Amino acid sequence: MAARFAAAGLLKRALSSAPQQQVRCMSSQTPKRKVAVLGAAGGIGQPLGLLMKLNPLVTDLSLYDIAGTPGVASDLSHINTGANVEGFAGEQELAKALKGCDLVIIPAGVPRKPGMTRDDLFNINAGIVKSLASAIAEHCPGALVNMISNPVNSTVPIAAEIFKQKGTYDPKRLFGVTTLDVVRARTFLAHKKGLNVKDVDVPVVGGHAGITILPLFSQATPKVDLSDEELEALTKRTQDGGTEVVQAKAGKGSATLSMAYAGALFAESCLKGLNGAPDIVECSYVASTVVPGLPYFSSKVRLGPNGIEEILGLGSLSDYEQKGLEGLKSELMSSIEKGVNFVNVKA
Ligand code: NAD
Ligand code: LMR
């Protein structure tokens, strides 16, 4: 996937670049792009804001949270890279934060504690996503939206239903961010097989919770031979990667730094697509017809000036993966229905 090492590259470039070089980054050929992070004072929001501030494709960085963003924005604004940074705090400033955005990234909401599933976050995060999606429909209806808030399997359908109600829905512009699953599968496979991680890629399809996360190790690059035990262990570790971090943090939240990295990779690919770069392909959870009966599904998508240019098929699956696909369908469908019903069914 094209943007795999972009964030690391961006960091290196930003640290070594003299002011003249940065002026060059902002040449007249690079379109102006305004990016908002909603939930910008949080565990993901802060490092994600940093990575977006280091990204030369970003001209304006809008940091929104219910509180704390003036400090984060002031801090980031001292970094000598091109993006102008503004902080917005509280609902009364949300419209200004969103106005003119090309891309809105949403890591707003509560994270898991040990013993919780992502679905346990639904009651709080569904309402947060609903109100943020309503504001996006009102103030920047043409923006691409990268949904990070959990449970992603439900929050993406929630945002879609809100956009439908407001008459602004474009399925090509709404993405559930599943890049962290891909990042994990690459890392775990490289470690297991002694490969150089920079050469490794693994598509991950399905959704973003437990067994709905389906890594396709049969399609890994480079091609690898895995014993049944290795395949089982790698699949399980990828599916449980989030829980591994939640347990290690022991009540202090879930993945933040690796998520910020993954979110920055995905956002950069979206910006590259918007700017017309060719062959930008990422896995993402989107409105889809790839698996009959599942209206949302994560698979490889080609990104372009309109958001999704093409949703790619699953390719050929091993028997093990086919079984995993059958096994995830009912859980994924009930998470989708839960999101749709949250918006449409009156209590
Ligand atoms: P956090 O609690 O550290 O930060 C969340 C931030 O959201 C806080 O600053 C909070 O003030 C803010 N917030 C709450 N309500 C808001 C609102 N209405 N508008 C704007 N901001 C609001 O949590 P975190 O660790 O950053 O995680 C955020 C979310 O991301 C969680 O739901 C978590 O489960 C999810 N997550 C998703 C992935 C993924 O792969 N998609 C990975 C990691 C975490
Ligand atoms: C992750 O995969 O790390 C996130 O979805 C956070 C979580 O709750 O596991």
Coordinates of C-alpha atoms and ligand atoms in Angstrom, one line a residue:
M1 CA 0.0 0.0 0.0
A2 CA 1.4 3.2 -1.3
A3 CA 1.6 5.3 1.9
R4 CA 3.1 2.7 4.1
F5 CA 6.2 4.6 5.2
A6 CA 4.9 8.0 4.6
A7 CA 4.6 9.1 8.3
A8 CA 8.1 8.0 9.1
G9 CA 9.3 9.8 6.0
L10 CA 7.4 12.9 7.0
L11 CA 8.9 12.9 10.4
K12 CA 12.5 12.6 9.0
R13 CA 11.8 15.3 6.4
A14 CA 10.3 17.6 8.9
L15 CA 13.2 17.2 11.4
S16 CA 15.9 17.7 8.8
S17 CA 14.3 20.4 6.6
A18 CA 15.6 24.0 6.5
P19 CA 13.1 26.8 6.2
Q20 CA 13.8 27.2 2.5
Q21 CA 12.9 23.6 1.8
Q22 CA 9.6 24.0 3.6
V23 CA 8.7 26.9 1.4
R24 CA 9.3 24.5 -1.5
C25 CA 6.8 22.0 0.0
M26 CA 4.1 24.6 -0.2
S27 CA 4.7 25.3 -3.9
S28 CA 1.8 26.6 -5.9
Q29 CA 1.3 23.2 -7.5
T30 CA 0.3 21.6 -4.1
P31 CA -3.5 22.2 -3.5
K32 CA -4.4 23.8 -0.3
R33 CA -5.9 21.3 2.1
K34 CA -7.7 21.9 5.3
V35 CA -7.8 18.9 7.7
A36 CA -9.8 18.8 11.0
V37 CA -9.2 16.4 13.9
L38 CA -12.3 16.1 16.1
G39 CA -11.2 14.8 19.5
A40 CA -7.8 16.5 19.1
A41 CA -7.0 16.8 22.8
G42 CA -7.2 13.1 23.3
G43 CA -4.8 10.2 23.4
I44 CA -5.0 9.6 19.7
G45 CA -5.9 13.2 18.8
Q46 CA -2.7 14.8 20.1
P47 CA -0.1 12.5 18.3
L48 CA -2.3 12.4 15.2
G49 CA -2.4 16.3 15.3
L50 CA 1.4 16.2 15.5
L51 CA 1.7 13.8 12.5
M52 CA -0.7 15.9 10.4
K53 CA 1.3 19.1 11.4
L54 CA 4.4 17.3 9.9
N55 CA 2.6 16.5 6.7
P56 CA 3.4 18.9 3.8
L57 CA 0.1 18.1 2.1
V58 CA -1.8 19.8 5.0
T59 CA -2.0 23.6 4.7
D60 CA -4.5 24.2 7.5
L61 CA -4.9 22.0 10.6
S62 CA -8.1 22.5 12.6
L63 CA -8.0 20.9 16.1
Y64 CA -11.4 20.5 17.8
D65 CA -12.3 19.0 21.1
I66 CA -14.8 19.8 23.9
A67 CA -11.9 21.2 25.9
G68 CA -8.1 21.5 25.9
T69 CA -7.5 22.3 22.3
P70 CA -6.2 25.9 22.7
G71 CA -3.2 24.4 24.5
V72 CA -2.6 21.6 22.0
A73 CA -2.9 24.0 19.1
S74 CA -0.5 26.5 20.7
D75 CA 2.0 23.8 21.3
L76 CA 1.8 22.3 17.7
S77 CA 1.8 25.8 16.1
H78 CA 5.4 26.4 17.2
I79 CA 6.6 23.6 15.0
N80 CA 8.4 25.0 11.9
T81 CA 6.4 23.2 9.2
G82 CA 3.9 24.8 6.8
A83 CA 0.5 23.9 8.1
N84 CA -1.3 26.7 9.9
V85 CA -2.8 25.4 13.2
E86 CA -6.0 26.6 14.9
G87 CA -7.6 25.2 18.0
F88 CA -11.4 25.2 18.7
A89 CA -13.0 24.2 22.0
G90 CA -16.6 23.6 22.7
E91 CA -19.7 23.1 20.5
Q92 CA -20.0 26.8 19.8
E93 CA -16.7 26.7 17.9
L94 CA -17.4 23.5 15.9
A95 CA -18.8 25.3 12.8
K96 CA -15.6 27.4 12.5
A97 CA -13.4 24.2 13.0
L98 CA -15.2 22.5 10.1
K99 CA -15.7 25.3 7.6
G100 CA -13.8 24.6 4.4
C101 CA -12.4 21.2 5.4
D102 CA -11.3 18.7 2.8
L103 CA -10.8 15.9 5.3
V104 CA -12.2 15.4 8.8
I105 CA -10.7 12.8 11.0
I106 CA -12.7 11.6 14.0
P107 CA -11.0 10.1 17.1
A108 CA -13.6 11.6 19.5
G109 CA -15.1 9.4 22.1
V110 CA -14.3 7.1 25.0
P111 CA -11.8 4.2 24.8
R112 CA -12.1 0.7 26.2
K113 CA -11.0 -0.5 29.6
P114 CA -10.0 -4.1 30.3
G115 CA -12.9 -6.5 30.1
M116 CA -14.9 -4.3 27.7
T117 CA -15.7 -5.0 24.1
R118 CA -15.7 -2.2 21.5
D119 CA -19.5 -2.5 21.4
D120 CA -19.6 -1.6 25.1
L121 CA -18.6 1.9 23.9
F122 CA -21.6 2.2 21.8
N123 CA -23.9 4.0 24.3
I124 CA -21.5 6.9 24.7
N125 CA -19.8 7.1 21.3
A126 CA -22.9 6.7 19.1
G127 CA -24.3 10.0 20.4
I128 CA -20.9 11.8 20.0
V129 CA -20.6 10.5 16.4
K130 CA -24.2 11.4 15.6
S131 CA -23.7 15.0 16.7
L132 CA -20.3 15.4 14.9
A133 CA -21.7 13.9 11.7
S134 CA -24.6 16.4 11.8
A135 CA -22.2 19.2 12.1
I136 CA -20.1 17.9 9.2
A137 CA -23.3 17.7 7.1
E138 CA -24.0 21.3 7.9
H139 CA -20.6 22.9 7.7
C140 CA -18.4 20.8 5.3
P141 CA -20.7 18.3 3.5
G142 CA -18.1 17.6 0.7
A143 CA -15.3 16.6 3.1
L144 CA -13.9 13.1 3.3
V145 CA -14.6 11.6 6.7
N146 CA -12.2 9.2 8.4
M147 CA -14.0 7.5 11.3
I148 CA -11.7 6.2 14.1
S149 CA -14.2 6.3 17.0
N150 CA -15.3 2.8 18.1
P151 CA -17.2 0.7 17.6
V152 CA -16.2 1.4 13.9
N153 CA -18.5 -1.4 12.7
S154 CA -21.5 0.7 14.0
T155 CA -20.2 4.3 13.9
V156 CA -19.7 4.4 10.2
P157 CA -23.3 3.3 9.6
I158 CA -24.4 6.0 12.1
A159 CA -22.6 8.7 10.2
A160 CA -24.0 7.4 6.9
E161 CA -27.6 7.5 8.2
I162 CA -27.1 11.1 9.5
F163 CA -25.7 12.2 6.2
K164 CA -28.7 10.5 4.4
Q165 CA -31.1 12.4 6.7
K166 CA -29.4 15.7 5.9
G167 CA -29.3 14.9 2.2
T168 CA -25.5 15.0 2.0
Y169 CA -24.6 11.3 1.9
D170 CA -21.9 10.3 -0.6
P171 CA -20.7 6.8 0.2
K172 CA -17.4 7.5 -1.7
R173 CA -16.5 10.0 1.1
L174 CA -17.1 8.0 4.3
F175 CA -14.4 5.7 5.6
G176 CA -14.0 3.5 8.7
V177 CA -10.3 3.6 9.6
T178 CA -9.0 0.0 9.8
T179 CA -5.4 0.8 9.0
L180 CA -4.2 -0.2 12.5
D181 CA -5.3 -3.8 11.7
V182 CA -3.1 -3.8 8.6
V183 CA -0.2 -2.2 10.5
R184 CA -0.4 -4.9 13.1
A185 CA -0.7 -7.8 10.6
R186 CA 2.4 -6.5 8.8
T187 CA 4.4 -6.2 12.1
F188 CA 3.3 -9.6 13.6
L189 CA 4.0 -11.4 10.3
A190 CA 7.4 -9.8 9.9
H191 CA 8.4 -10.8 13.5
K192 CA 7.1 -14.3 13.2
K193 CA 8.9 -15.0 9.9
G194 CA 12.0 -12.9 10.4
L195 CA 11.2 -10.6 7.5
N196 CA 12.2 -7.0 7.1
V197 CA 8.9 -5.3 8.1
K198 CA 9.3 -2.6 5.4
D199 CA 8.8 -5.3 2.7
V200 CA 5.7 -6.8 4.3
D201 CA 2.1 -6.1 3.4
V202 CA -1.1 -8.0 4.5
P203 CA -4.6 -7.0 3.4
V204 CA -7.1 -7.1 6.3
V205 CA -10.8 -7.2 5.4
G206 CA -14.2 -7.5 7.2
G207 CA -14.7 -5.0 10.1
H208 CA -12.9 -3.7 13.1
A209 CA -13.8 -5.8 16.1
G210 CA -12.7 -9.3 17.2
I211 CA -13.6 -12.0 14.7
T212 CA -14.8 -9.4 12.2
I213 CA -11.1 -8.5 11.6
L214 CA -10.0 -10.9 8.9
P215 CA -6.3 -10.7 7.9
L216 CA -5.6 -12.4 4.6
F217 CA -2.2 -13.9 5.1
S218 CA -2.6 -16.0 2.0
Q219 CA -2.3 -12.7 0.1
A220 CA 0.6 -11.4 2.0
T221 CA 3.6 -9.8 0.3
P222 CA 6.1 -11.4 0.2
K223 CA 4.5 -14.8 -0.2
V224 CA 5.0 -16.8 3.0
D225 CA 4.4 -20.4 4.0
L226 CA 2.7 -20.6 7.4
S227 CA 1.9 -23.8 9.3
D228 CA -1.7 -24.2 10.6
E229 CA -0.5 -23.2 14.1
E230 CA 1.3 -20.1 12.8
L231 CA -1.7 -19.0 10.7
E232 CA -4.0 -19.5 13.7
A233 CA -1.7 -17.6 16.1
L234 CA -1.1 -14.7 13.6
T235 CA -4.8 -14.4 12.8
K236 CA -5.8 -14.4 16.5
R237 CA -3.1 -11.9 17.5
T238 CA -4.2 -9.5 14.7
Q239 CA -7.9 -9.9 15.8
D240 CA -6.9 -9.3 19.5
G241 CA -4.3 -6.6 18.9
G242 CA -6.5 -3.9 20.4
T243 CA -7.3 -6.0 23.5
E244 CA -3.5 -6.7 23.9
V245 CA -2.9 -3.0 24.3
V246 CA -6.0 -2.4 26.4
Q247 CA -4.8 -5.0 28.9
A248 CA -1.2 -3.7 28.9
K249 CA -2.4 -0.2 29.6
A250 CA -4.4 -1.6 32.5
G251 CA -7.3 0.9 32.6
K252 CA -5.4 3.9 31.1
G253 CA -7.0 3.5 27.7
S254 CA -6.4 1.7 24.4
A255 CA -4.0 2.1 21.5
T256 CA -3.2 5.8 20.9
L257 CA 0.3 6.1 19.4
S258 CA 0.1 3.2 16.9
M259 CA -3.4 4.4 16.0
A260 CA -2.2 7.9 15.4
Y261 CA 0.5 6.5 13.1
A262 CA -2.1 4.4 11.3
G263 CA -4.6 7.3 11.1
A264 CA -1.9 9.5 9.7
L265 CA -1.0 6.9 7.0
F266 CA -4.7 6.6 6.0
A267 CA -5.3 10.4 6.0
E268 CA -2.2 11.0 3.9
S269 CA -3.5 8.4 1.4
C270 CA -6.8 10.2 1.3
L271 CA -5.1 13.6 0.7
K272 CA -2.9 12.1 -2.0
G273 CA -6.0 10.7 -3.7
L274 CA -7.7 14.0 -3.5
N275 CA -4.6 15.6 -5.1
G276 CA -4.8 13.2 -8.0
A277 CA -1.9 10.8 -7.2
P278 CA -2.3 7.5 -9.0
D279 CA -2.6 4.0 -7.5
I280 CA -3.4 4.9 -3.9
V281 CA -4.9 1.7 -2.4
E282 CA -5.8 1.2 1.2
C283 CA -8.0 -1.2 3.2
S284 CA -11.0 0.6 4.7
Y285 CA -14.5 -0.1 6.1
V286 CA -16.9 1.4 3.6
A287 CA -20.4 1.1 2.1
S288 CA -19.8 -2.0 -0.1
T289 CA -21.3 -4.7 -2.2
V290 CA -18.3 -6.9 -2.1
V291 CA -20.0 -9.4 0.3
P292 CA -23.6 -9.9 -0.6
G293 CA -25.9 -9.1 2.4
L294 CA -23.3 -6.9 4.2
P295 CA -23.9 -3.2 3.4
Y296 CA -20.5 -2.2 5.0
F297 CA -17.3 -4.1 4.7
S298 CA -13.6 -3.4 4.8
S299 CA -11.6 -4.3 1.7
K300 CA -9.0 -2.7 -0.5
V301 CA -10.3 0.6 -2.0
R302 CA -8.6 2.8 -4.6
L303 CA -8.6 6.4 -3.6
G304 CA -8.8 9.4 -5.9
P305 CA -10.1 13.0 -6.3
N306 CA -13.6 12.0 -5.3
G307 CA -12.7 9.7 -2.4
I308 CA -13.3 6.1 -3.3
E309 CA -12.7 5.6 -7.0
E310 CA -13.0 1.8 -6.9
I311 CA -13.8 -0.9 -4.3
L312 CA -11.6 -3.9 -5.0
G313 CA -12.8 -7.5 -4.6
L314 CA -11.5 -9.9 -2.0
G315 CA -9.3 -11.9 -4.4
S316 CA -9.0 -15.6 -3.8
L317 CA -9.4 -16.7 -0.2
S318 CA -7.9 -19.8 1.4
D319 CA -10.3 -22.3 3.0
Y320 CA -9.3 -20.9 6.4
E321 CA -10.1 -17.4 5.4
Q322 CA -13.4 -18.4 3.7
K323 CA -14.4 -20.0 7.0
G324 CA -13.4 -16.8 8.8
L325 CA -15.5 -14.8 6.4
E326 CA -18.6 -17.0 7.0
G327 CA -18.0 -16.7 10.7
L328 CA -17.9 -12.9 10.9
K329 CA -21.1 -12.2 8.8
S330 CA -23.7 -12.3 11.6
E331 CA -21.7 -10.3 14.1
L332 CA -20.8 -7.6 11.5
M333 CA -24.4 -7.4 10.3
S334 CA -25.8 -7.0 13.8
S335 CA -23.3 -4.2 14.5
I336 CA -24.3 -2.5 11.3
E337 CA -28.0 -2.8 12.1
K338 CA -27.4 -1.4 15.6
G339 CA -25.8 1.7 14.1
V340 CA -28.6 2.2 11.5
N341 CA -31.3 1.7 14.1
F342 CA -29.7 4.1 16.5
V343 CA -30.4 6.9 14.0
N344 CA -33.7 5.7 12.5
V345 CA -35.7 3.9 15.1
K346 CA -37.5 6.1 17.6
A347 CA -37.2 5.0 21.2
Ligands
NAD1 P1 -9.4 9.7 24.7 O1 -10.4 9.6 25.8 O2 -7.9 9.8 25.1 O3 -9.7 10.9 23.7 C1 -10.9 11.1 23.2 C2 -11.1 12.6 23.0 O4 -12.4 12.8 22.5 C3 -11.1 13.4 24.4 O5 -10.2 14.4 24.3 C4 -12.5 13.9 24.5 O6 -12.6 15.2 25.1 C5 -12.9 14.0 23.1 N1 -14.4 14.1 22.9 C6 -15.4 13.5 23.6 N2 -16.6 13.9 23.2 C7 -16.3 14.8 22.1 C8 -17.1 15.5 21.3 N3 -18.5 15.5 21.3 N4 -16.5 16.3 20.3 C9 -15.2 16.3 20.2 N5 -14.4 15.6 21.0 C10 -14.9 14.9 22.0 O7 -9.6 8.4 23.7 P2 -8.6 7.8 22.6 O8 -7.7 6.9 23.2 O9 -8.1 9.0 21.8 O10 -9.7 7.0 21.7 C11 -10.7 7.7 21.0 C12 -11.6 6.7 20.2 O11 -10.8 6.0 19.2 C13 -12.1 5.6 21.1 O12 -13.5 5.4 20.8 C14 -11.3 4.4 20.8 O13 -12.0 3.2 21.0 C15 -11.1 4.6 19.3 N6 -10.0 3.9 18.7 C16 -10.1 3.4 17.4 C17 -9.1 2.7 16.8 C18 -9.3 2.2 15.4 O14 -8.5 1.3 15.0 N7 -10.3 2.6 14.7 C19 -7.9 2.5 17.4 C20 -7.7 3.0 18.7 C21 -8.8 3.7 19.3
LMR2 C1 -7.7 -1.0 18.6 O1 -7.8 -1.8 17.7 O2 -6.6 -0.8 19.2 C2 -8.8 0.0 18.9 O3 -10.0 -0.4 18.2 C3 -9.0 0.2 20.3 C4 -9.6 -0.9 21.1 O4 -10.5 -0.7 21.9 O5 -9.1 -2.1 20.9

